PDB file of C-alpha atoms in Angstrom:
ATOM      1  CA  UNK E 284       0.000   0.000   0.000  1.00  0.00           C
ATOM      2  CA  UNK E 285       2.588   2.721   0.938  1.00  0.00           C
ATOM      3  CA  UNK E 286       4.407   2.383  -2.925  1.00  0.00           C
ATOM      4  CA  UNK E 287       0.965   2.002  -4.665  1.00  0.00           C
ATOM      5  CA  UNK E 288       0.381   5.772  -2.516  1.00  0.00           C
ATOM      6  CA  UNK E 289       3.619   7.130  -3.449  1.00  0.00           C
ATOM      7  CA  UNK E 290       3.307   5.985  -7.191  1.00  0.00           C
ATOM      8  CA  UNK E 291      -0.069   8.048  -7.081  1.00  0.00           C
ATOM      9  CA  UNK E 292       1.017  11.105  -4.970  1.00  0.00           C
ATOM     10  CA  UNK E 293       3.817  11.704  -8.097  1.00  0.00           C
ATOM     11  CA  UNK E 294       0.646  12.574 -10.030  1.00  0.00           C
ATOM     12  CA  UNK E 295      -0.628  15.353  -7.546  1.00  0.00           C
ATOM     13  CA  UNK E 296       1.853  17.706  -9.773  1.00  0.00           C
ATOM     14  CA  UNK E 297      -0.877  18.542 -12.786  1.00  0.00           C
ATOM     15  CA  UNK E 298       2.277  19.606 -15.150  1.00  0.00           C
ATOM     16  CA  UNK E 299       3.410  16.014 -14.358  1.00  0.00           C
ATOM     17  CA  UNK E 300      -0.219  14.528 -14.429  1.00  0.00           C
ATOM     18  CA  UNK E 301      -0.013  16.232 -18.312  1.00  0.00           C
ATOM     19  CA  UNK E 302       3.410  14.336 -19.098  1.00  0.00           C
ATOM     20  CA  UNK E 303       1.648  10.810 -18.340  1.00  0.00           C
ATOM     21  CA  UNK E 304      -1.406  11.671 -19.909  1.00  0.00           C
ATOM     22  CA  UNK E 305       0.464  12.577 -22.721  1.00  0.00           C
ATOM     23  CA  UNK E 306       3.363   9.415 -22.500  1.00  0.00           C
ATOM     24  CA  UNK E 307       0.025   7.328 -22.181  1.00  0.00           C
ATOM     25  CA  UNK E 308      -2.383   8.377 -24.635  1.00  0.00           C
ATOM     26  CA  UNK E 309       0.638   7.621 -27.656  1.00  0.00           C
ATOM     27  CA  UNK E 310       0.510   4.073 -26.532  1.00  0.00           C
ATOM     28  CA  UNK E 311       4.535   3.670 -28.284  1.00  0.00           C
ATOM     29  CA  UNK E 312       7.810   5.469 -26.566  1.00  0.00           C
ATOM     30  CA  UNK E 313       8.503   9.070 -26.522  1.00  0.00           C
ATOM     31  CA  UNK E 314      11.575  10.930 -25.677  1.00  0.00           C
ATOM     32  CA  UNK E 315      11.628  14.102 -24.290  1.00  0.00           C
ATOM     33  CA  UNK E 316      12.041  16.512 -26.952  1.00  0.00           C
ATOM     34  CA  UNK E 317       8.587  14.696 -28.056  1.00  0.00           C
ATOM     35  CA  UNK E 318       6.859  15.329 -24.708  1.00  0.00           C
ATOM     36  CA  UNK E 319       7.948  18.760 -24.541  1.00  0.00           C
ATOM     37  CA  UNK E 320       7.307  19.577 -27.993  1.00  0.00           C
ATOM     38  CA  UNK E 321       3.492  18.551 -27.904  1.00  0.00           C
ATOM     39  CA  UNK E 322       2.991  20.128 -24.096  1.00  0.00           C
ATOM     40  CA  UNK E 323       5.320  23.070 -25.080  1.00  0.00           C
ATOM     41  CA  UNK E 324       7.448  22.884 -22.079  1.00  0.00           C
ATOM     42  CA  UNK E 325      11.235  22.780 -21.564  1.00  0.00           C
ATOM     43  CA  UNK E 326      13.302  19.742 -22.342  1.00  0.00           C
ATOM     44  CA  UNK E 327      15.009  19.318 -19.016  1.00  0.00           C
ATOM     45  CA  UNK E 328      11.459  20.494 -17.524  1.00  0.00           C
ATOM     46  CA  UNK E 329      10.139  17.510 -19.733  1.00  0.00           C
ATOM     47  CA  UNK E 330      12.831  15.154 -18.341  1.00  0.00           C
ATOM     48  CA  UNK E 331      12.565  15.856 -15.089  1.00  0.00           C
ATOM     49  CA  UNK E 332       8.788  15.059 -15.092  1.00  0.00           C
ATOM     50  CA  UNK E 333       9.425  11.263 -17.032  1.00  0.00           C
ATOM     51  CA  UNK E 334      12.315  10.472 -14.639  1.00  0.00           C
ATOM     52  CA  UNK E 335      10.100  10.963 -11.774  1.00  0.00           C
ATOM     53  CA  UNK E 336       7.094   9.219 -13.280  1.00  0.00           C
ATOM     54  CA  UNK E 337       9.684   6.054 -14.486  1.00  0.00           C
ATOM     55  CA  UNK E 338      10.837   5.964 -10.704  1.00  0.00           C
ATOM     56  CA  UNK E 339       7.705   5.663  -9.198  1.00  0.00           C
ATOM     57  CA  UNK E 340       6.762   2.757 -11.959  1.00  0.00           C
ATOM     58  CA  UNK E 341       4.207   4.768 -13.874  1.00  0.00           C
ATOM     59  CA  UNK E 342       6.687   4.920 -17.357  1.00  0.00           C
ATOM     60  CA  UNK E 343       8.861   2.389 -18.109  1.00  0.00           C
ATOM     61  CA  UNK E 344      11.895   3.228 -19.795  1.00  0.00           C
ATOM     62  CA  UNK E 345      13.986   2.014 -22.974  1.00  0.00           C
ATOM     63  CA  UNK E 346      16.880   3.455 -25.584  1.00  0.00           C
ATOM     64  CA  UNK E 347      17.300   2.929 -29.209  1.00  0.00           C
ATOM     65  CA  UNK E 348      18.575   5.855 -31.884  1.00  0.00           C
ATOM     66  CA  UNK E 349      15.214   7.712 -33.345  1.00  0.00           C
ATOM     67  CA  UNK E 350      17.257   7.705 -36.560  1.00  0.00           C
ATOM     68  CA  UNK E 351      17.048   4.255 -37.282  1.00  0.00           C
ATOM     69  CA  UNK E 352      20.726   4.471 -38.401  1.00  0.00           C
ATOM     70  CA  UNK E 353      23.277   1.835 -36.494  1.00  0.00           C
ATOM     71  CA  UNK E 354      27.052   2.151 -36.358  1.00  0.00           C
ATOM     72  CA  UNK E 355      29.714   4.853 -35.888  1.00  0.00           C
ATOM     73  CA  UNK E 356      28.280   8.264 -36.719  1.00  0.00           C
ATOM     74  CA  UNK E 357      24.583   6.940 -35.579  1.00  0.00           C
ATOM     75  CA  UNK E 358      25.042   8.964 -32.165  1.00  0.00           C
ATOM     76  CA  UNK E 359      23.683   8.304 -29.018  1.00  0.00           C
ATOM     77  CA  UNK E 360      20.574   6.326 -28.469  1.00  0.00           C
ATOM     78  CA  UNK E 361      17.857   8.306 -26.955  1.00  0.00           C
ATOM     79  CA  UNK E 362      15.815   8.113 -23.799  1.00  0.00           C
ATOM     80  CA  UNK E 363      12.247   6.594 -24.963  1.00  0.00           C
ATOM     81  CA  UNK E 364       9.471   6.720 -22.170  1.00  0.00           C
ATOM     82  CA  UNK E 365       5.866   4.457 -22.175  1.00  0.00           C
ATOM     83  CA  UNK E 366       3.430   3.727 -19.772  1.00  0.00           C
ATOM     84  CA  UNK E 367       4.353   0.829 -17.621  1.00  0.00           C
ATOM     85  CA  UNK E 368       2.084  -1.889 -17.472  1.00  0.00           C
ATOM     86  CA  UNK E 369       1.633  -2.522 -14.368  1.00  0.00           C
ATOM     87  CA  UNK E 370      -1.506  -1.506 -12.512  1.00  0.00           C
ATOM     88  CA  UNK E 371      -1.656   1.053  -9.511  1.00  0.00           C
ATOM     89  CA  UNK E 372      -4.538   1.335  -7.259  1.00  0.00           C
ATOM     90  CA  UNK E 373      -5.356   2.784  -3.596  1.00  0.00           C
ATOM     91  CA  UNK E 374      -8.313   1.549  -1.514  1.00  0.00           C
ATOM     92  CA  UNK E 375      -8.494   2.884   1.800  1.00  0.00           C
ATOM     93  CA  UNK E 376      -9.475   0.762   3.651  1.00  0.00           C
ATOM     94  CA  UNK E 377      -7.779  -2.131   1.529  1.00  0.00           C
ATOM     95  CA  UNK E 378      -9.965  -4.428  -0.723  1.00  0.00           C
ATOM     96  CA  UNK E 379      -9.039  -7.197  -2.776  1.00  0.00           C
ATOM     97  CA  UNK E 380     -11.528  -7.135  -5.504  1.00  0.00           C
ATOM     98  CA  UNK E 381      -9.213  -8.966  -7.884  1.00  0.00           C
ATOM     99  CA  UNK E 382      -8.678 -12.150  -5.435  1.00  0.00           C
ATOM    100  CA  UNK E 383     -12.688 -12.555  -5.306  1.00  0.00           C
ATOM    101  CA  UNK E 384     -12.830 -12.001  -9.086  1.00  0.00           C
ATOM    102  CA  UNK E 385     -10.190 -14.921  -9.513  1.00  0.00           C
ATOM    103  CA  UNK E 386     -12.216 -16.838  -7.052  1.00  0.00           C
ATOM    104  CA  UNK E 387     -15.007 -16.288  -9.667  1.00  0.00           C
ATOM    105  CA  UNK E 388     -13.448 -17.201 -12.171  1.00  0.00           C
ATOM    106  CA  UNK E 389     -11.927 -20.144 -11.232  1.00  0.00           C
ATOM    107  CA  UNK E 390     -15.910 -21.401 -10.194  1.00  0.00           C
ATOM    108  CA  UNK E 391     -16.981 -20.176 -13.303  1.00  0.00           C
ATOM    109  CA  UNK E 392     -14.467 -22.341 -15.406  1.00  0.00           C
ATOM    110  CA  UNK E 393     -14.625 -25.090 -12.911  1.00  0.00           C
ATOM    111  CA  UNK E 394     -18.766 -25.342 -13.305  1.00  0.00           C
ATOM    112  CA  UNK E 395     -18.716 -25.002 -16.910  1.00  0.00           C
ATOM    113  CA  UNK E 396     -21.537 -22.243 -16.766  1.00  0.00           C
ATOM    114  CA  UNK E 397     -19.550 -19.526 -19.135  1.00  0.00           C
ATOM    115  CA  UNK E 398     -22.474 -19.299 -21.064  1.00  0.00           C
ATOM    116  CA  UNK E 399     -24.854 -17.814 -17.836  1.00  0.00           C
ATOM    117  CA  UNK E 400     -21.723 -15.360 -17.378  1.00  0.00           C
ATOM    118  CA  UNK E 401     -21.736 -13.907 -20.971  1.00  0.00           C
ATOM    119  CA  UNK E 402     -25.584 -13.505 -20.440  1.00  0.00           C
ATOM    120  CA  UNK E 403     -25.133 -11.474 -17.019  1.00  0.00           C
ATOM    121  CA  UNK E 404     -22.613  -9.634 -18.823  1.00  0.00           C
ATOM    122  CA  UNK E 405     -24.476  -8.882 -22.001  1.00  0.00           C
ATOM    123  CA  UNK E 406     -27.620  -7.838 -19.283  1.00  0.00           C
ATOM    124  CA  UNK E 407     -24.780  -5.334 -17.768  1.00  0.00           C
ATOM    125  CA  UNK E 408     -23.950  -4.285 -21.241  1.00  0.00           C
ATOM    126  CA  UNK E 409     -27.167  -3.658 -22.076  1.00  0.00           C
ATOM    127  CA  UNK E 410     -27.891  -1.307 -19.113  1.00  0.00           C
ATOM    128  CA  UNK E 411     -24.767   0.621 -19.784  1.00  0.00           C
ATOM    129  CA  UNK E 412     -25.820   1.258 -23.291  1.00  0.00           C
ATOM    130  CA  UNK E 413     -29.168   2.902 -22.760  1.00  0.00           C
ATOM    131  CA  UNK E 414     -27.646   6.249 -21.661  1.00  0.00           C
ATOM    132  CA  UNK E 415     -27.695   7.406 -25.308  1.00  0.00           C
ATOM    133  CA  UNK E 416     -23.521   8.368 -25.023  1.00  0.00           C
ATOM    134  CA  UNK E 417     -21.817   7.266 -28.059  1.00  0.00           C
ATOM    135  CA  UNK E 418     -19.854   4.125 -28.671  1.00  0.00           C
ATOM    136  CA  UNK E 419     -16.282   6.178 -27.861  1.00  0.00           C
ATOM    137  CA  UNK E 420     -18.025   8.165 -24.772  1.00  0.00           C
ATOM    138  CA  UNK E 421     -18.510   4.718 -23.939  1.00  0.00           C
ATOM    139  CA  UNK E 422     -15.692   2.478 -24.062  1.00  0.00           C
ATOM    140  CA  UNK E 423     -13.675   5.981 -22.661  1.00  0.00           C
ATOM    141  CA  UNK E 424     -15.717   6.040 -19.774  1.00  0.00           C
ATOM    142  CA  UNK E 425     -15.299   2.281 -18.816  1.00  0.00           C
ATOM    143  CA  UNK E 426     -11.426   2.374 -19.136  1.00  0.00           C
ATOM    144  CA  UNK E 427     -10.910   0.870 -22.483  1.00  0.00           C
ATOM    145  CA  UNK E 428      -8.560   4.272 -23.960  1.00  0.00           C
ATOM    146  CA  UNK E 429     -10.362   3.815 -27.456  1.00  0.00           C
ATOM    147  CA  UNK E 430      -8.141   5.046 -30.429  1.00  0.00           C
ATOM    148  CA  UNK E 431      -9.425   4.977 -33.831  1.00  0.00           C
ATOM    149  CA  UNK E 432      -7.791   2.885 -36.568  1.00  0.00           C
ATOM    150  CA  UNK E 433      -8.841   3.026 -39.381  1.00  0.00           C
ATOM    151  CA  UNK E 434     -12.894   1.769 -39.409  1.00  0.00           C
ATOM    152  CA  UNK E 435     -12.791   0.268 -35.745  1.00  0.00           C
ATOM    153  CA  UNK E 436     -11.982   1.675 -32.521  1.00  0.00           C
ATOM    154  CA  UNK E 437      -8.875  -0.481 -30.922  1.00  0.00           C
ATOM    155  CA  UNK E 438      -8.765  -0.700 -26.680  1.00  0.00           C
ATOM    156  CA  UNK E 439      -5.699   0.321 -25.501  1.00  0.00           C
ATOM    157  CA  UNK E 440      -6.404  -0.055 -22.127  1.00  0.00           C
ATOM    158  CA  UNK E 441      -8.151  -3.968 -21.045  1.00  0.00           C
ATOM    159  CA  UNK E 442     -10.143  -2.748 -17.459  1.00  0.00           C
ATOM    160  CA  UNK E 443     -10.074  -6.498 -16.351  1.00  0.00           C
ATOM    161  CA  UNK E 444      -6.244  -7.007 -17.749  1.00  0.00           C
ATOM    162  CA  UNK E 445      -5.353  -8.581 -14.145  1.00  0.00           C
ATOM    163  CA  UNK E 446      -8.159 -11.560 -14.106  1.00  0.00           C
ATOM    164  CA  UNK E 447      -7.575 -11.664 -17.699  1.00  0.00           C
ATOM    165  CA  UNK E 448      -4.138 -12.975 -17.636  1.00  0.00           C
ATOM    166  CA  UNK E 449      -5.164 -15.667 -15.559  1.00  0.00           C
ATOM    167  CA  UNK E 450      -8.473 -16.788 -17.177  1.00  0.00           C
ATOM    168  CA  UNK E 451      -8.434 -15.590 -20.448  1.00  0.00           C
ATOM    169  CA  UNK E 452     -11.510 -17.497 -22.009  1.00  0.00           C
ATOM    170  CA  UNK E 453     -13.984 -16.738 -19.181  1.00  0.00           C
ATOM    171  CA  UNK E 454     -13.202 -12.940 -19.357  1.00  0.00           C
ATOM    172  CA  UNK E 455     -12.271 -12.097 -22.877  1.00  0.00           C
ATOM    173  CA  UNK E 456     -15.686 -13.532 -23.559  1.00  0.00           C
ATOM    174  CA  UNK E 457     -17.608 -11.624 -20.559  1.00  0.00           C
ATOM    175  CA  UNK E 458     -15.692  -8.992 -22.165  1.00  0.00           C
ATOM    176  CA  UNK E 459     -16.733  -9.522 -25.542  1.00  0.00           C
ATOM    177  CA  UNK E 460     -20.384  -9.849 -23.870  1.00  0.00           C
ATOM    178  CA  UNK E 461     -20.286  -6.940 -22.702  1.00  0.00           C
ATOM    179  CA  UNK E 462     -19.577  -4.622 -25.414  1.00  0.00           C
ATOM    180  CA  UNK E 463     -21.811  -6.424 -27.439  1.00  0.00           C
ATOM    181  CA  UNK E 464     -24.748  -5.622 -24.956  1.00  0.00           C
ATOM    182  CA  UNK E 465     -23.540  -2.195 -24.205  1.00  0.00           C
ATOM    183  CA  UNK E 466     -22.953  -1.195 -28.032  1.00  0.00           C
ATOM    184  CA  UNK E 467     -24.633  -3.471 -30.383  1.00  0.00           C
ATOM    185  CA  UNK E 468     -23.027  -5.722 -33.377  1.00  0.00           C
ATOM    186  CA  UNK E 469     -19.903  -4.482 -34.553  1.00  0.00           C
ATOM    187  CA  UNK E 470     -18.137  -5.982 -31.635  1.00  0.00           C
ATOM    188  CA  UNK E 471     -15.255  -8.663 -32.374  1.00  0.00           C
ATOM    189  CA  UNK E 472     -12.636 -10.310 -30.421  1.00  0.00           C
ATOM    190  CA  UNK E 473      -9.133  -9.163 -32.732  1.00  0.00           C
ATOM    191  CA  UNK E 474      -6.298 -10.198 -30.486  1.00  0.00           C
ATOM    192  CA  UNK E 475      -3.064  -8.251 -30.578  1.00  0.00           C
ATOM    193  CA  UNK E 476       0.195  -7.434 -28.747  1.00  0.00           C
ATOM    194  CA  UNK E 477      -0.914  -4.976 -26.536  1.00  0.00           C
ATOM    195  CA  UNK E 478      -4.033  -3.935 -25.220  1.00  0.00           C
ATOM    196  CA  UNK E 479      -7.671  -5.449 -24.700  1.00  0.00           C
ATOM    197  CA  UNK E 480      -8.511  -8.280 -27.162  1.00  0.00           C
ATOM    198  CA  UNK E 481     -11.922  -7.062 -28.573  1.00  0.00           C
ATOM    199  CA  UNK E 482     -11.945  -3.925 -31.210  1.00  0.00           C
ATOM    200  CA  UNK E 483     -15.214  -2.153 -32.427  1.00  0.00           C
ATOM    201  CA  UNK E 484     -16.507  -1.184 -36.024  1.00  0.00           C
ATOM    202  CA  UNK E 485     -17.023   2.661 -36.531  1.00  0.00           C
ATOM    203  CA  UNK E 486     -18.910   2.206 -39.360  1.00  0.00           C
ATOM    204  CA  UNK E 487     -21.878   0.381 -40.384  1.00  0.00           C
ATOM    205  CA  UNK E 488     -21.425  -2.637 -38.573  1.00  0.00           C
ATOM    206  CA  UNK E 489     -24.041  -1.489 -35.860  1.00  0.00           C
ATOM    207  CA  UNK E 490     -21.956   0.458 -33.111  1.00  0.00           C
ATOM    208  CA  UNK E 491     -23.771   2.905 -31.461  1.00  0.00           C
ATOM    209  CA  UNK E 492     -23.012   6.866 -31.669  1.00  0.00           C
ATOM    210  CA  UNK E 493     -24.739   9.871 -29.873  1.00  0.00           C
ATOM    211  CA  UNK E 494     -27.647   7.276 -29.361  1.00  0.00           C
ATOM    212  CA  UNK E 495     -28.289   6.637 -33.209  1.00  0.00           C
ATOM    213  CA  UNK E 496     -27.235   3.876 -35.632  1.00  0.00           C
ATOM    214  CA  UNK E 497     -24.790   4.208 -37.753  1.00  0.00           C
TER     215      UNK E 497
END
């Protein structure tokens, strides 16, 4: 608890709060000419802000030359920032949601009832979907971090990434479920490298938007 506290206290700066909203909404690596380009501060300003952020765990932090260029001549590889994946959160008092969620799932998979789950998830989706926002209000304000690519909306962020890990079917399919409930057809499970499994059409594949069809 104390250095899941300290990790979130090093956002109580809002000029530093900017630099990981920033670092995070790219989803790749920035250096800090980039981050102080787009927030128009000073490079060492810039640097100061990701060094503190990558010691309390919130950026993680790599080097390779921008340039692409290898060799003598290539120069120095730069300082490349990106959120870290690993989750941070305060309860006070403590909770451990995610043990009882595991505990879930593990009964779930156990019973063989997936089906009743992606049901009571579609139900929840459902529910969630007759406020009239549209499909991006949406997935934004249940944690997904929805970019657009193209003609679908990709996740960057997976809200149940821990329980997912550790029973993927049950959850990717909940998750799936629930999307489907909360935004219509349009919804598909499109695994990649990073980020939650399911994307969503922006076109005509049914997806909800300001509470029309589109």
């Amino acid at each position: 608890m104390p250095e899941e506290l300290d990790a979130l206290t090093v956002l109580a700066d809002p000029r530093r709060r900017a630099v990981y909203e920033h670092v995070a909404a790219a989803g790749g690596a920035l250096s800090r000419d980039q981050v102080a380009e787009a927030l128009d501060i000073g490079r060492n300003l810039a640097a100061h802000h990701l060094d503190k952020l990558a010691e309390a765990g919130l950026l993680e932090v790599s080097f390779a030359r921008l340039s692409g260029k290898a060799g003598p001549g290539a120069g120095r590889p730069s300082k490349l920032y990106r959120r870290s994946p690993a989750e941070h959160a305060v309860s006070l008092p403590p909770r451990g949601y995610r043990v009882l969620a595991e505990v879930f799932a593990d009964a779930v998979e156990e019973a063989g009832v997936e089906p009743a789950l992606y049901a009571a998830a579609r139900r929840q989706g459902e529910r969630l979907g007759r406020s009239g926002a549209g499909a991006e209000e949406t997935l934004r304000g249940l944690g997904y971090e929805p970019y657009a690519d193209g003609d679908v909306w990709r996740l960057r962020n997976c809200p149940f990434d821990g329980v997912a890990r550790t029973h993927p079917g049950a959850v990717c399919g909940a998750n799936l479920a629930l999307l489907e409930g909360a935004l219509g057809g349009g919804v598909r499970i499109e695994p990649g490298p990073e980020g939650c499994c399911v994307v969503v059409e922006r076109g005509t594949g049914g997806t909800k938007n300001n509470g029309s069809w589109f």
